Short mmCIF file of C-alpha atoms in Angstrom, two decimals:
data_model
loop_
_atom_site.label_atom_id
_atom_site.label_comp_id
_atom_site.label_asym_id
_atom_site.label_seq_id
_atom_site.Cartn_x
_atom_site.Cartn_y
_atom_site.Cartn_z
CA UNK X 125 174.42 -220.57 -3.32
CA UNK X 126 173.11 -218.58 -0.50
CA UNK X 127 169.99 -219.17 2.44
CA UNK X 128 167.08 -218.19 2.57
CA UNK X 129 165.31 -215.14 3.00
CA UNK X 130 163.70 -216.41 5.84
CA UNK X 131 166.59 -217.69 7.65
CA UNK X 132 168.27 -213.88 7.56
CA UNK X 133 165.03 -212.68 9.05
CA UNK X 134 164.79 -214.37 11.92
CA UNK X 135 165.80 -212.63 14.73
CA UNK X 136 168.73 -214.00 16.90
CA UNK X 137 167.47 -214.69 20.84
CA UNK X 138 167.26 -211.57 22.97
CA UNK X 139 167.69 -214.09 25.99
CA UNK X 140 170.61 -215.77 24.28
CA UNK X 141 172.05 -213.72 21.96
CA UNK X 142 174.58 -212.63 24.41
CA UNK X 143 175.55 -215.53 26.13
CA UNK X 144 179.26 -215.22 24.53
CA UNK X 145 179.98 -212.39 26.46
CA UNK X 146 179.47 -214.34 29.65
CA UNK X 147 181.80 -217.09 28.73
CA UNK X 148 184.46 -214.60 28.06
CA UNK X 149 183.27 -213.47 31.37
CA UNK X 150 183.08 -217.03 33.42
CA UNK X 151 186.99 -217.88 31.47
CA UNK X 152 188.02 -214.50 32.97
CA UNK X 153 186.85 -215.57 36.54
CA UNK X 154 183.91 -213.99 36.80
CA UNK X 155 181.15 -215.40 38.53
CA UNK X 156 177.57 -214.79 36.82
CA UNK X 157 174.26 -214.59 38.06
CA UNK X 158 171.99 -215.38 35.61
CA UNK X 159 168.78 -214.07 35.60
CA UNK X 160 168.28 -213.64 32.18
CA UNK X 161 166.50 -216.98 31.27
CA UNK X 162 163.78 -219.10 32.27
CA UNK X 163 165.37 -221.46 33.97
CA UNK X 164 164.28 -222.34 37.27
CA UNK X 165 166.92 -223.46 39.59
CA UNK X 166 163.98 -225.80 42.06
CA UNK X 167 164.63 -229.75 41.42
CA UNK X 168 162.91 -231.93 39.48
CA UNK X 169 160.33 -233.71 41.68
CA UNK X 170 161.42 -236.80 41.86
CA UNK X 171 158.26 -238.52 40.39
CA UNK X 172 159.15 -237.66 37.46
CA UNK X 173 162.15 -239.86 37.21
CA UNK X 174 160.20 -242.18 39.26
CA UNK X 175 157.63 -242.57 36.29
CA UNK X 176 160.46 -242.58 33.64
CA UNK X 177 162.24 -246.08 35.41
CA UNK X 178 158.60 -247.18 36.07
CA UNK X 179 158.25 -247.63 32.47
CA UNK X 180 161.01 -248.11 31.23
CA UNK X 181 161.09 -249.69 27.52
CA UNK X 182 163.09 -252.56 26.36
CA UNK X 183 162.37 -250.30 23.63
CA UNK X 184 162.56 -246.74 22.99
CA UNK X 185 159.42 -246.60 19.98
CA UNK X 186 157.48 -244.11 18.57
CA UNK X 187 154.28 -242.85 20.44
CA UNK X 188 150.80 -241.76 19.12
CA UNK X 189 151.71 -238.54 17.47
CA UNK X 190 148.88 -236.98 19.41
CA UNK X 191 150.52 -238.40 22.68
CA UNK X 192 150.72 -241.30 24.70
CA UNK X 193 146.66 -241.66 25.44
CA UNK X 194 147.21 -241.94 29.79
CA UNK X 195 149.39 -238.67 29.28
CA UNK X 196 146.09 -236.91 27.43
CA UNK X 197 144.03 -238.34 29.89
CA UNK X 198 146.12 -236.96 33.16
CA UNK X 199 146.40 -233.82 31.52
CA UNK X 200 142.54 -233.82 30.96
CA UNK X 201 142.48 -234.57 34.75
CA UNK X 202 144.67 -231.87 35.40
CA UNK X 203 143.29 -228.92 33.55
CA UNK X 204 139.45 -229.74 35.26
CA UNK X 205 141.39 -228.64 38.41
CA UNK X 206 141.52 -224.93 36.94
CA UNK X 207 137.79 -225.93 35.45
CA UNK X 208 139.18 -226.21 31.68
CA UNK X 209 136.94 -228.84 30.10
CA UNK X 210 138.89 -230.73 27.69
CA UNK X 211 138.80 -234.16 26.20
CA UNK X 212 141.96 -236.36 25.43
CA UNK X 213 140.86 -235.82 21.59
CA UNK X 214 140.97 -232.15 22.13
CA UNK X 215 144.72 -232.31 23.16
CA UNK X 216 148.21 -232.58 21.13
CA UNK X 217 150.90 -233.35 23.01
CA UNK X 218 154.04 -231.12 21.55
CA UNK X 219 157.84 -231.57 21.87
CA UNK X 220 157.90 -228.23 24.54
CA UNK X 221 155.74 -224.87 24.65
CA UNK X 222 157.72 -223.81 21.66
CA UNK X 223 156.35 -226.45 19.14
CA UNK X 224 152.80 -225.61 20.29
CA UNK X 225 153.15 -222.24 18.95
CA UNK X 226 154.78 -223.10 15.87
CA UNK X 227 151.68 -225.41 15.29
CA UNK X 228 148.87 -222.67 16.51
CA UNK X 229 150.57 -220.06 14.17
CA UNK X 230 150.93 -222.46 11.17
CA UNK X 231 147.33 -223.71 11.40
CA UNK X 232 145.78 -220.12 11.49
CA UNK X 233 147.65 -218.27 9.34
CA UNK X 234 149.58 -218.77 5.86
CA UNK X 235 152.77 -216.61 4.36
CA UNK X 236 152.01 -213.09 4.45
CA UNK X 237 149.23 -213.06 6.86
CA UNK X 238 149.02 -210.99 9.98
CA UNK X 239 148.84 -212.25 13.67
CA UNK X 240 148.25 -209.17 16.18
CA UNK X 241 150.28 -209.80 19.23
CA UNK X 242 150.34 -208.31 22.47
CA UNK X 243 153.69 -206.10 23.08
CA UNK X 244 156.44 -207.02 24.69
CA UNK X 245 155.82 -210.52 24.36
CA UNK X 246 157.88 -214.04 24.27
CA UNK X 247 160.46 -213.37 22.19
CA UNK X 248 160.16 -216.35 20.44
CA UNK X 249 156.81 -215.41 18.61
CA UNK X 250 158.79 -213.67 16.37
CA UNK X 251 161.08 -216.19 15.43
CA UNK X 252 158.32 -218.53 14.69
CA UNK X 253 156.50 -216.23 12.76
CA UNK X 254 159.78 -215.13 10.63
CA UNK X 255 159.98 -219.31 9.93
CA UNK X 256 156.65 -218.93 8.86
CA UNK X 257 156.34 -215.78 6.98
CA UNK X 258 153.70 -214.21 8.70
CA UNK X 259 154.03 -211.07 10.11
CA UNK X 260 153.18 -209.98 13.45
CA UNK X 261 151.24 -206.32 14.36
CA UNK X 262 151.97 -205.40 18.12
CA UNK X 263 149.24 -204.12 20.41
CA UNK X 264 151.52 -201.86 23.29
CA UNK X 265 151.54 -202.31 26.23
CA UNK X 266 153.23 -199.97 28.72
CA UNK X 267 155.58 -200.06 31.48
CA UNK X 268 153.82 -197.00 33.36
CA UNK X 269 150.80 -199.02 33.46
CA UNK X 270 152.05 -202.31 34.37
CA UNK X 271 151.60 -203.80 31.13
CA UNK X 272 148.59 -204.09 30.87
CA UNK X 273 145.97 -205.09 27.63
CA UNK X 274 145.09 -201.87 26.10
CA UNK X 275 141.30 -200.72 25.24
CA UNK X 276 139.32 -202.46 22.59
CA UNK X 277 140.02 -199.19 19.82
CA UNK X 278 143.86 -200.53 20.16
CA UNK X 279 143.02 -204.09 18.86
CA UNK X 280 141.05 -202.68 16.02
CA UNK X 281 142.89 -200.17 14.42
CA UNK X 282 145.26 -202.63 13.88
CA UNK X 283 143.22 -205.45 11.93
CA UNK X 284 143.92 -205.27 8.32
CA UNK X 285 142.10 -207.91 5.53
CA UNK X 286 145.19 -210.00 6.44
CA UNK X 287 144.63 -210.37 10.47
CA UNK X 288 144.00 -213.71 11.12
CA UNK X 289 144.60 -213.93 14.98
CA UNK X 290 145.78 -212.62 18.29
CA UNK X 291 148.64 -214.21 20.50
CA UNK X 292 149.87 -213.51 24.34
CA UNK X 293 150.67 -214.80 26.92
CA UNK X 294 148.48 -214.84 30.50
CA UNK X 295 150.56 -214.45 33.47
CA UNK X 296 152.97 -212.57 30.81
CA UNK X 297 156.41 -213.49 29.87
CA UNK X 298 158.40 -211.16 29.88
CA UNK X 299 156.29 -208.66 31.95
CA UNK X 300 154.72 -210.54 35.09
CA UNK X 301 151.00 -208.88 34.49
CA UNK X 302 147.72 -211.31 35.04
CA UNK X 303 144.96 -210.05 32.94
CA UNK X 304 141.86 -210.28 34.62
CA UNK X 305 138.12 -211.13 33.48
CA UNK X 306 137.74 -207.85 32.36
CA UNK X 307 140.91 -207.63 30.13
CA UNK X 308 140.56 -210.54 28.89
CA UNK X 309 136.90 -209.67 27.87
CA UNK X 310 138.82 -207.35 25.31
CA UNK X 311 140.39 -209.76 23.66
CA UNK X 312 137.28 -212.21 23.31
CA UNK X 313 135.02 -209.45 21.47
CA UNK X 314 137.77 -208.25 19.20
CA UNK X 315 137.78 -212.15 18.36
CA UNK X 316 134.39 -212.36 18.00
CA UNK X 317 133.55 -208.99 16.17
CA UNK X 318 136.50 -209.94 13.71
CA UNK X 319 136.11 -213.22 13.60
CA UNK X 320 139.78 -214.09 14.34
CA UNK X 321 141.80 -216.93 16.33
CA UNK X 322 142.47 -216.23 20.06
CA UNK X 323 146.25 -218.12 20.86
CA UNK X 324 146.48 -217.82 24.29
CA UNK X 325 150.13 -218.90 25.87
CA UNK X 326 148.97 -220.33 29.46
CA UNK X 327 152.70 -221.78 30.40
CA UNK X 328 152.63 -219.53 33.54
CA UNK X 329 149.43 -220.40 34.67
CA UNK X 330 150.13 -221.27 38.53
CA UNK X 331 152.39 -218.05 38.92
CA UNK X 332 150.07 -215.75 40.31
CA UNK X 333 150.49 -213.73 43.52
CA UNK X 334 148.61 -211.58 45.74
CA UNK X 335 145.54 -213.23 45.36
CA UNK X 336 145.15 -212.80 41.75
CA UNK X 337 144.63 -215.94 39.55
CA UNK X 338 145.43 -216.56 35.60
CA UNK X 339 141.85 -217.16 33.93
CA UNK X 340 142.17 -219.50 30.80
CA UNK X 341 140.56 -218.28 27.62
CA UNK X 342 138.81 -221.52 27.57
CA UNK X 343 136.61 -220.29 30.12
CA UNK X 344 134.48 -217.74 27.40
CA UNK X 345 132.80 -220.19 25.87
CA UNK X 346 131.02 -217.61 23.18
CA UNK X 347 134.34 -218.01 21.39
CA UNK X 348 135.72 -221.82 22.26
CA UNK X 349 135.54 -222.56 18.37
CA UNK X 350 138.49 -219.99 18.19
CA UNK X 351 140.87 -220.42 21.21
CA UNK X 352 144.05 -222.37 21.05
CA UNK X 353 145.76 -222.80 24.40
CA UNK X 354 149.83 -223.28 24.38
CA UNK X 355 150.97 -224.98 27.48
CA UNK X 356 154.13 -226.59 28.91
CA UNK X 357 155.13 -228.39 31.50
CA UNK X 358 158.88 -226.71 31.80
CA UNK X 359 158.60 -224.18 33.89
CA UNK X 360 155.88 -225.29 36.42
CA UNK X 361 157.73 -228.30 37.14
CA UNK X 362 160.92 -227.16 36.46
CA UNK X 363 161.54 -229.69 33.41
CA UNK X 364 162.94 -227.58 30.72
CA UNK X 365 164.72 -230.18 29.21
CA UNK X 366 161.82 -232.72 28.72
CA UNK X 367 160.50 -231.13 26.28
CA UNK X 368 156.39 -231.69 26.99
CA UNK X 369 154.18 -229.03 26.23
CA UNK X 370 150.48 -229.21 24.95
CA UNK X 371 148.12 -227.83 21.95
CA UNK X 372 144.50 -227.44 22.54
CA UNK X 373 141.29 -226.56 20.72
CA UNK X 374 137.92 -227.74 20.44
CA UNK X 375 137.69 -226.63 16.73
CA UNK X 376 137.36 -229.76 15.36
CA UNK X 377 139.60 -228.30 12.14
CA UNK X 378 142.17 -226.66 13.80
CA UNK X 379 142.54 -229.90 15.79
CA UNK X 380 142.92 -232.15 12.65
CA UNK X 381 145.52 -229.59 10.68
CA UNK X 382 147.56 -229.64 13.59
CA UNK X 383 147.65 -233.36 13.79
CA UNK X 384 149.29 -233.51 10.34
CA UNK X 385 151.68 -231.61 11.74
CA UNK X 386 152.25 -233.41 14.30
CA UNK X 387 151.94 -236.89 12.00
CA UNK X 388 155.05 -235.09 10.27
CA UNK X 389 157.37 -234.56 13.19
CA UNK X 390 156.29 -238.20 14.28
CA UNK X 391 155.94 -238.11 17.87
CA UNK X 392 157.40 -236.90 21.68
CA UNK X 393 159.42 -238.21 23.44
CA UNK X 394 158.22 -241.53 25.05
CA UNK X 395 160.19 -241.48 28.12
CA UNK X 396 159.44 -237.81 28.75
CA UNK X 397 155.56 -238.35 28.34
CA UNK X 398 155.74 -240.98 30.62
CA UNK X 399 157.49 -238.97 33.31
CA UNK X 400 155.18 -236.02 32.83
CA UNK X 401 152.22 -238.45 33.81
CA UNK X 402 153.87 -238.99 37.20
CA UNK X 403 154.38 -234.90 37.32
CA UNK X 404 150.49 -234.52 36.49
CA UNK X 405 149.89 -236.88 39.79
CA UNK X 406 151.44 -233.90 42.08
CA UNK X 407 148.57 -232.31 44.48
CA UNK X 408 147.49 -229.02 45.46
CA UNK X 409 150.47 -228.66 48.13
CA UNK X 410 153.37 -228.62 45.40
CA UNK X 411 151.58 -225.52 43.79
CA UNK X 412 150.96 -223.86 46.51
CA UNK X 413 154.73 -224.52 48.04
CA UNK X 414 155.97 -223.23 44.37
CA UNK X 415 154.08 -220.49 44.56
CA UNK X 416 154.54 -219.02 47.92
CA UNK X 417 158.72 -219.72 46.82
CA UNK X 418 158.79 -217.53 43.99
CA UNK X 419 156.20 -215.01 45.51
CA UNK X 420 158.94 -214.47 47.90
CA UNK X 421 161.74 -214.17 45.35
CA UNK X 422 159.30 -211.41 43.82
CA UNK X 423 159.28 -209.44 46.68
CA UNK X 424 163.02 -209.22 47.40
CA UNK X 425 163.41 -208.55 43.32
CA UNK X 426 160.82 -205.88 43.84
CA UNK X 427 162.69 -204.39 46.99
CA UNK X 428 166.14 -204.27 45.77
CA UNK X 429 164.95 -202.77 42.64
CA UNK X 430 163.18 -200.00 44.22
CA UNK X 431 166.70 -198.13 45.13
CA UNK X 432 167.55 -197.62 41.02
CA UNK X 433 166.49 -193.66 40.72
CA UNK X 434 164.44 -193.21 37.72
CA UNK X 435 163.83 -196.79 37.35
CA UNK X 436 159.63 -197.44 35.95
CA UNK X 437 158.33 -200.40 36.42
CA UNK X 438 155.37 -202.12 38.54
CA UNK X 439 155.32 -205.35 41.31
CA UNK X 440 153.99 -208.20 39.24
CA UNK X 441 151.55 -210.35 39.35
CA UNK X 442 152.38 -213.81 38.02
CA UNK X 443 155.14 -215.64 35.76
CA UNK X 444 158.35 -215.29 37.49
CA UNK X 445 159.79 -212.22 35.55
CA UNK X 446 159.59 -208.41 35.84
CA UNK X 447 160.50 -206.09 33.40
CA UNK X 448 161.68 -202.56 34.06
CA UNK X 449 162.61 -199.26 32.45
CA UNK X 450 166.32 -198.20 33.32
CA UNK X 451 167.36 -194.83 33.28
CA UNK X 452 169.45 -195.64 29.89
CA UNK X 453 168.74 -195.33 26.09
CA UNK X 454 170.35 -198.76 25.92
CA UNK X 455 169.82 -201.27 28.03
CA UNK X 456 171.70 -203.98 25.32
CA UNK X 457 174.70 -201.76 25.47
CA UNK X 458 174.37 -201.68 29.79
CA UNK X 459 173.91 -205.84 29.97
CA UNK X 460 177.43 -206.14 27.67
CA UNK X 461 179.09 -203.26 30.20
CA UNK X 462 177.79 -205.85 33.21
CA UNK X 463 179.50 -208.75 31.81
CA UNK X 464 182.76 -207.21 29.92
CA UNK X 465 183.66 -204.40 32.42
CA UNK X 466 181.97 -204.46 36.17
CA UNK X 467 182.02 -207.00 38.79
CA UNK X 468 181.72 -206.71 42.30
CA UNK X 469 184.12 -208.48 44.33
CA UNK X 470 184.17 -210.74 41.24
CA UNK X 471 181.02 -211.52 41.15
CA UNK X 472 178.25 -209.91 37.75
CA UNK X 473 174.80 -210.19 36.98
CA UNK X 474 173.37 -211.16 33.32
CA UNK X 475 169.74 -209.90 32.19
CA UNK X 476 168.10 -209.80 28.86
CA UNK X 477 167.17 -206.54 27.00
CA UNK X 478 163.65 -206.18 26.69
CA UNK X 479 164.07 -204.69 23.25
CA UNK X 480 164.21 -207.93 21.59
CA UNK X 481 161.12 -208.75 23.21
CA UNK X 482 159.29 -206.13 20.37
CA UNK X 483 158.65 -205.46 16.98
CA UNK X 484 158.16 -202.19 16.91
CA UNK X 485 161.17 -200.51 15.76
CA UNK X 486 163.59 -198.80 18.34
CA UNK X 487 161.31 -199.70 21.10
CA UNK X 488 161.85 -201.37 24.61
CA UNK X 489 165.49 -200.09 24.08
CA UNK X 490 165.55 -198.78 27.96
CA UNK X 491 163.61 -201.95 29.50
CA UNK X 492 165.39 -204.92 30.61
CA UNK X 493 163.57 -208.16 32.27
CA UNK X 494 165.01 -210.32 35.03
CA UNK X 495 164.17 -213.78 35.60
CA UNK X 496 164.06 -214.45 39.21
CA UNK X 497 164.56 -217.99 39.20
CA UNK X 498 167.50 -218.18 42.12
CA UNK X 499 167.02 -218.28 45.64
CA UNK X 500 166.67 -215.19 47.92
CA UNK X 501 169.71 -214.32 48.87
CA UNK X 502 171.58 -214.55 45.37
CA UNK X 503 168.77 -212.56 44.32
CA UNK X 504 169.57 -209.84 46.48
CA UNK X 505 173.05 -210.38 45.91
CA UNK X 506 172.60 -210.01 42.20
CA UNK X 507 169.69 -206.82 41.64
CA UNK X 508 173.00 -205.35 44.08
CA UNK X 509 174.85 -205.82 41.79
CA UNK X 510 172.77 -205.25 38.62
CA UNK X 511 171.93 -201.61 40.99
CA UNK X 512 175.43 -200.72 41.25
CA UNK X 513 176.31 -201.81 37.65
CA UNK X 514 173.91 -199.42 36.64
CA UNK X 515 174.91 -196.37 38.65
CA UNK X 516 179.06 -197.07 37.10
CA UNK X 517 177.42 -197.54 34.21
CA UNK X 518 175.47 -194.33 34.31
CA UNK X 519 178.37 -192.03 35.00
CA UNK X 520 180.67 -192.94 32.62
CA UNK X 521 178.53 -192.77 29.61
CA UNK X 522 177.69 -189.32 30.99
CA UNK X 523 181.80 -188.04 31.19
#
């Protein structure tokens, strides 16, 4: 007996992967700053668990598989804010971000095709697509230039007879970039010259800065028949753990695939759907308190990380990471030194390395991303820390 092929191919989680080392760490002492997952460390608003008591079941039953229909309809509500016009029959609601993707990469794609994805990218693509047997093609983007999408020529030298679509995510995870009109225009005529699916990850959608806003690929309506929009409620409310996310397309067929799908894994979670309607009730003032939060923790990240010499990287624009080039050929092999062998007055700092966060082969090995999801002062505290890590770290390899 032995597993499958599959199973040995899917890659373990960059952001995970080395989560034993801090518990050797945190039974040693140690005290960990952990900025190397999405986890954001704001409450829950409270109407959330306002909504759950509200209505409360004498029994917990299965739900629509599509949703609980007033949880479609707020969300409807909710995207018209950001002028996405969709209709409750246009919308799946998924357990998380993470089965949306599964879905949008099952429906459009079958064992051994190709889905072009934008490079780095959330991590997780590839594990889905290793489940699936499809095989992704990166598109590279750079650290020099901020990350961002790469000319039209890129896209297309890439499409094979196999390419069915193109995924990302817009504001980025891991990178921070916002793609603008113009960017984004890239991506829509590539679709439309190609005639390919556009999956566009929108989980980071109120996490811009500086003026700039994340446009939804909804919004070119020359190629609405071939956009799927992945959403989630986690990070934007800071609800992880409910597990809500959304699929959405107005191709009629896409729309009905995915519902076997979703007949097949039954339903979400009823008493997290009916929490998320009270979450979809928040106005304009929680965004914009959110926002102006984690623009802040932005700029001290950005600060503190402007005294590593040789460090490349730009200030971001959305999502609440940023990923940087270190002056090291390993940046997997520096994040293990952090947590096994350097602490400042007992005190460490976990990140992920960004080289899980590719396909390409021996790539991203120098890049790291940090999740700045603690308040301001730890954050300084920790990029410190993560700054002198890195000069220790530095000279001893270099003895």
């Amino acid at each position: 007996m032995r597993i499958s092929e599959r199973s040995k191919k899917a890659p373990a989680s960059p952001i995970r992967k080395l989560v034993p080392f801090a518990e050797e760490a945190v039974k040693k002492g140690k005290k960990i700053y952990y900025l190397n997952i999405g986890q954001p460390d704001i409450p829950t608003p409270s109407i959330y668990f306002q909504y759950e008591e509200k209505h409360r079941p004498q029994i917990v039953a299965y739900t629509h598989s599509a949703g609980l229909l007033p949880l479609r309809e707020a969300f409807t509500k909710y995207y018209a804010r950001f002028d996405i016009d969709v209709f409750p029959d246009e919308i799946i609601v998924t357990n998380g971000g993470s089965e949306a993707v599964l879905f949008a990469m099952t429906v459009v794609a079958d064992p051994g095709d190709e889905i072009l994805v934008l490079e780095p990218f959330y991590a997780n693509y590839a594990g889905f697509a290793a489940q699936l047997g499809i095989n992704l093609v990166p598109v590279r983007t750079r650290p020099e230039d901020g990350y961002q999408i790469p000319k039209m020529g890129d896209f297309l030298e890439k499409i094979s007879h196999r390419t069915k679509a193109i995924i990302f995510s817009n504001p980025c995870n891991p990178t921070g970039a916002v793609y603008d009109e113009k960017q984004l225009e890239v991506i829509a005529e590539v679709a439309l010259k190609r005639d390919l699916f556009v999956i566009s990850d929108e989980v980071y959608r109120e996490f811009t800065f500086d003026g700039f806003r994340a446009i939804s690929m909804m919004s070119f309506s020359n190629i609405s028949d071939k956009v799927i929009v992945v959403d989630s409620i986690s990070k934007r409310y800071s609800a992880c753990g409910a597990r809500i996310g959304t699929f959405i397309t107005k191709n009629k067929d896409i729309y009905q695939a995915a519902m076997k799908l979703a007949q097949a894994r039954l339903c979400p979670a009823m008493t997290s759907q009916y929490g998320t309607i009270g979450l979809l009730t928040l106005d304009d003032l929680y965004y914009s308190q959110m926002r102006k939060e984690y623009e802040m923790r932005r700029d001290v990240v950005y600060e503190e990380l402007q005294r590593i010499d040789g460090a490349v990287f730009k200030k971001p624009h959305g999502a609440f990471y940023i990923s940087v080039k270190l002056p090291t050929d390993n940046s997997e092999d520096f994040v293990k030194f952090m947590l096994t062998e350097y602490e400042v007055e007992g005190k460490t700092t976990m990140v992920a390395p960004l080289s899980g966060f590719y396909v390409t082969p021996s790539t991203g090995m120098s890049e790291i991303r940090i999740a700045y999801v603690l308040e301001r002062e730890q954050l300084r505290d920790a990029v410190a820390i993560l700054t002198s890590g890195l000069k220790t770290y530095i000279e001893r390899r270099n003895k």
